[in-house]
CSV table of C-alpha atoms and ligand atoms in Angstrom, one decimal:
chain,number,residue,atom,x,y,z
A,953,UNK,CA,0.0,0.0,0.0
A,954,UNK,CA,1.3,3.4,-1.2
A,955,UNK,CA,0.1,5.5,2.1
A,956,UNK,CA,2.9,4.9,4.2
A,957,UNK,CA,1.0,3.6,7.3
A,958,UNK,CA,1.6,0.1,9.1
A,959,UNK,CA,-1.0,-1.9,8.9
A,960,UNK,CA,-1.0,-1.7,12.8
A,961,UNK,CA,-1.1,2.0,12.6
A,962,UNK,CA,-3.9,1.4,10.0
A,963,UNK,CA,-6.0,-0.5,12.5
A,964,UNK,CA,-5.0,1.4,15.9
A,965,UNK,CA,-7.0,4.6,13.2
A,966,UNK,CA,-9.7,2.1,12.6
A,967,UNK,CA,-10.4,0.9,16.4
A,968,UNK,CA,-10.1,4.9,17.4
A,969,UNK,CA,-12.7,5.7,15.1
A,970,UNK,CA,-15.1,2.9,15.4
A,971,UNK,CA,-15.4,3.6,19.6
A,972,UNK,CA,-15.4,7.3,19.1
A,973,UNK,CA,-18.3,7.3,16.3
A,974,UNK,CA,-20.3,4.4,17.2
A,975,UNK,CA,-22.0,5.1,20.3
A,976,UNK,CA,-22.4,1.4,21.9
A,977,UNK,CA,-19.0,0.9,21.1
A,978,UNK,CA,-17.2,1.3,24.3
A,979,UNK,CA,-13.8,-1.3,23.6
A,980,UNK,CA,-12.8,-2.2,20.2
A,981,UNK,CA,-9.9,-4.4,19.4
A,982,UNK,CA,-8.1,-7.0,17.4
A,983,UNK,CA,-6.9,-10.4,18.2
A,984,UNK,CA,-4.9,-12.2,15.8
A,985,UNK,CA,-3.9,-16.1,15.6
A,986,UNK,CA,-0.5,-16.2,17.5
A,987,UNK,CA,1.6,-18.2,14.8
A,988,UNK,CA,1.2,-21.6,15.3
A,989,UNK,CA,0.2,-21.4,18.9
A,990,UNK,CA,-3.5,-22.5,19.8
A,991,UNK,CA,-4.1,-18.9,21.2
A,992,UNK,CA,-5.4,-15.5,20.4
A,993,UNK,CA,-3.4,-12.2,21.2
A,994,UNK,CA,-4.5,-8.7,21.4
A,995,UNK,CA,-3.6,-6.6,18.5
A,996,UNK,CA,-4.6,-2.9,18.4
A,997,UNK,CA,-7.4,-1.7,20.8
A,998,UNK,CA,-9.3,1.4,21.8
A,999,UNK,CA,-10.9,1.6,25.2
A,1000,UNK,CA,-9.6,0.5,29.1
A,1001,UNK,CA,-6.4,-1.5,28.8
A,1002,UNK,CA,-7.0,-5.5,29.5
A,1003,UNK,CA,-5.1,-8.0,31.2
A,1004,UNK,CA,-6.1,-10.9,28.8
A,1005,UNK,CA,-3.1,-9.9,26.0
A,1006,UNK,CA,-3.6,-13.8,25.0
A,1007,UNK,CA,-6.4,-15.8,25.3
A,1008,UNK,CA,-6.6,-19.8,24.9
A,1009,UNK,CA,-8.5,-20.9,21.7
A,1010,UNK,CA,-12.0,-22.4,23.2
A,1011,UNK,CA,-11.7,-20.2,26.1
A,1012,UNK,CA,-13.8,-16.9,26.7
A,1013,UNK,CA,-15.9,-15.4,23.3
A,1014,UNK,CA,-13.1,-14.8,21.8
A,1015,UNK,CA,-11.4,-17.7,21.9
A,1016,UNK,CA,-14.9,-19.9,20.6
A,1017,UNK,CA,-14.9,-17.8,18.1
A,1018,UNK,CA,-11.4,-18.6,16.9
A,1019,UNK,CA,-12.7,-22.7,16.5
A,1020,UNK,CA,-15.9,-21.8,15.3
A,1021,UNK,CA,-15.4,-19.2,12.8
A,1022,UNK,CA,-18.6,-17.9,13.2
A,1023,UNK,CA,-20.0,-14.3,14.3
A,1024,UNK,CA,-21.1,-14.3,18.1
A,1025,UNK,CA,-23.4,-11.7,19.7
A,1026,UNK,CA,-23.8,-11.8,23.4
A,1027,UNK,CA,-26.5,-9.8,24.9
A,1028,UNK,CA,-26.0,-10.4,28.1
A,1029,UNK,CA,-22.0,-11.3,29.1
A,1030,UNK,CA,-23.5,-12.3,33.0
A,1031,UNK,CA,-25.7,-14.7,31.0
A,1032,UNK,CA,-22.1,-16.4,29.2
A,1033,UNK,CA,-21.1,-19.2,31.6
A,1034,UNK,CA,-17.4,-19.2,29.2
A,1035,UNK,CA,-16.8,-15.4,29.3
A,1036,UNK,CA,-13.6,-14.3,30.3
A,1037,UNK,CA,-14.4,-10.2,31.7
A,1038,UNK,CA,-12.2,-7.7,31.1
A,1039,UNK,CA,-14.4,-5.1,32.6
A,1040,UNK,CA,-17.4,-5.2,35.0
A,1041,UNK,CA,-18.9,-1.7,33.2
A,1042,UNK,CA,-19.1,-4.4,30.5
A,1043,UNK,CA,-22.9,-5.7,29.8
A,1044,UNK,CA,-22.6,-6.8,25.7
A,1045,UNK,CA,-20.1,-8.2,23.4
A,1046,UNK,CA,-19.5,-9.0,19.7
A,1047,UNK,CA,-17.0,-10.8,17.7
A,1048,UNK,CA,-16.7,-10.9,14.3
A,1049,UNK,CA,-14.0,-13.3,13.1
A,1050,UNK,CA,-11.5,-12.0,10.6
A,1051,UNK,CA,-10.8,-14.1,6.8
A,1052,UNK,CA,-8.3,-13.6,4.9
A,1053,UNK,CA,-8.9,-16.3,1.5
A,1054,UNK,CA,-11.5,-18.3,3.1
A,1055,UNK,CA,-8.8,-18.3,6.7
A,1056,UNK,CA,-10.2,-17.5,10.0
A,1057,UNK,CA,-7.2,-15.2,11.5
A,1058,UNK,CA,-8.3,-13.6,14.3
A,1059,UNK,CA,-11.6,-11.1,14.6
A,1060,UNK,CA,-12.9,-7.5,15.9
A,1061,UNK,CA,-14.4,-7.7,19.8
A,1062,UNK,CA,-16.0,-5.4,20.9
A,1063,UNK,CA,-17.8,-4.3,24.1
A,1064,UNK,CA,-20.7,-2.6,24.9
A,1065,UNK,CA,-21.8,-1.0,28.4
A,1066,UNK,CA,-25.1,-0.7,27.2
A,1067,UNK,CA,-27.5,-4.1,27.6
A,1068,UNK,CA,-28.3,-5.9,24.6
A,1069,UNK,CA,-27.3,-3.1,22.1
A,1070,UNK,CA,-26.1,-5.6,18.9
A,1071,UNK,CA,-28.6,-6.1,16.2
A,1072,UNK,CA,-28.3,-7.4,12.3
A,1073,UNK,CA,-26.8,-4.1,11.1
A,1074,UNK,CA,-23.2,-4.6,13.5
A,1075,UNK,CA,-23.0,-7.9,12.2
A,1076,UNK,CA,-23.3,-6.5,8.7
A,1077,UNK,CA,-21.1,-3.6,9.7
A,1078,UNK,CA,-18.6,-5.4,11.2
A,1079,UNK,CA,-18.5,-8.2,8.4
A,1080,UNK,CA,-17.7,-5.3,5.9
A,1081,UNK,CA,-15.5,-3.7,8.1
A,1082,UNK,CA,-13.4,-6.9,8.3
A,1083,UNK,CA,-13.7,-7.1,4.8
A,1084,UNK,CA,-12.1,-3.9,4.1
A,1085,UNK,CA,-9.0,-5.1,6.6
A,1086,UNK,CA,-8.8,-8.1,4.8
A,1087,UNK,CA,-8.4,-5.9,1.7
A,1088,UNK,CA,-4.8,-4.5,3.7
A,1089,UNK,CA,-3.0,-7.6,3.9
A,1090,UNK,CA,-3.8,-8.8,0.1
A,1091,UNK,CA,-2.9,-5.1,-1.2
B,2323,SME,N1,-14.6,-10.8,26.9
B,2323,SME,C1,-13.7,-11.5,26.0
B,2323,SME,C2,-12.3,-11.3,26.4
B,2323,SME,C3,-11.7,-10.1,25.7
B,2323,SME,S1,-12.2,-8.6,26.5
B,2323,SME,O1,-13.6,-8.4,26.1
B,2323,SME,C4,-11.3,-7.3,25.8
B,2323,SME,C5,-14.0,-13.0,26.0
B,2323,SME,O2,-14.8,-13.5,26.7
B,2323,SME,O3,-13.4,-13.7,25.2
């Protein structure tokens, strides 16, 4: 890509702007398949600073997400028996797993501190969104 950015810097912009314009977005970050480990760890994030840098595949949203390569909303995170918090203001989350040619390679989390705030449209959103950063590592 001819702009100059990392892709890091690139998606440290894109988490800023996602929590600042999107209302119910209160933490948005990036984990990323740790090489050939079976764990997740946090790439660029906007929002409270979180202890859980890596997280276990199978363990927590995140981490079900990276085996079932498939979108998870959660309403209600006190409802979530596997749920690893990283916050208590937290009440919602949403991941969004991340392909790059067909590859689950990590996803976009994000938290909500409003109850039940994730409809059809984030998953849309956040499906195109991950699209787009897709887009910077084939470029
Ligand atoms: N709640 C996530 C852990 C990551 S924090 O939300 C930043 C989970 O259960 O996997």
């Amino acid at each position: 890509h001819s702009t100059g950015a990392t892709v890091n810097e690139r998606l440290q912009e894109l988490c800023d702007l996602l929590k600042e314009t999107v209302p119910h977005y209160d933490w948005v970050g990036f984990y990323f398949k740790n090489g050939n480990k079976e764990e997740l760890k946090l790439g660029p994030y906007a929002g409270a600073p979180t202890d859980h840098t890596i997280i276990p595949f199978g363990k927590g949203i995140c981490g079900q997400v990276a085996l079932s390569n498939q979108n998870f909303v959660v309403p209600d995170v006190k409802a979530q028996d596997n749920y690893i918090a990283c916050s208590i203001t937290v009440k919602a989350e949403i991941v969004i797993p991340l392909f790059i040619n067909g590859e689950n390679i990590g996803q976009i989390d994000i938290d909500s501190n409003t109850p039940d705030p994730f409809t059809d449209e984030d998953e849309r959103f956040l499906e195109y969104i991950n699209s787009e950063v897709a887009k910077i590592y084939t470029i």
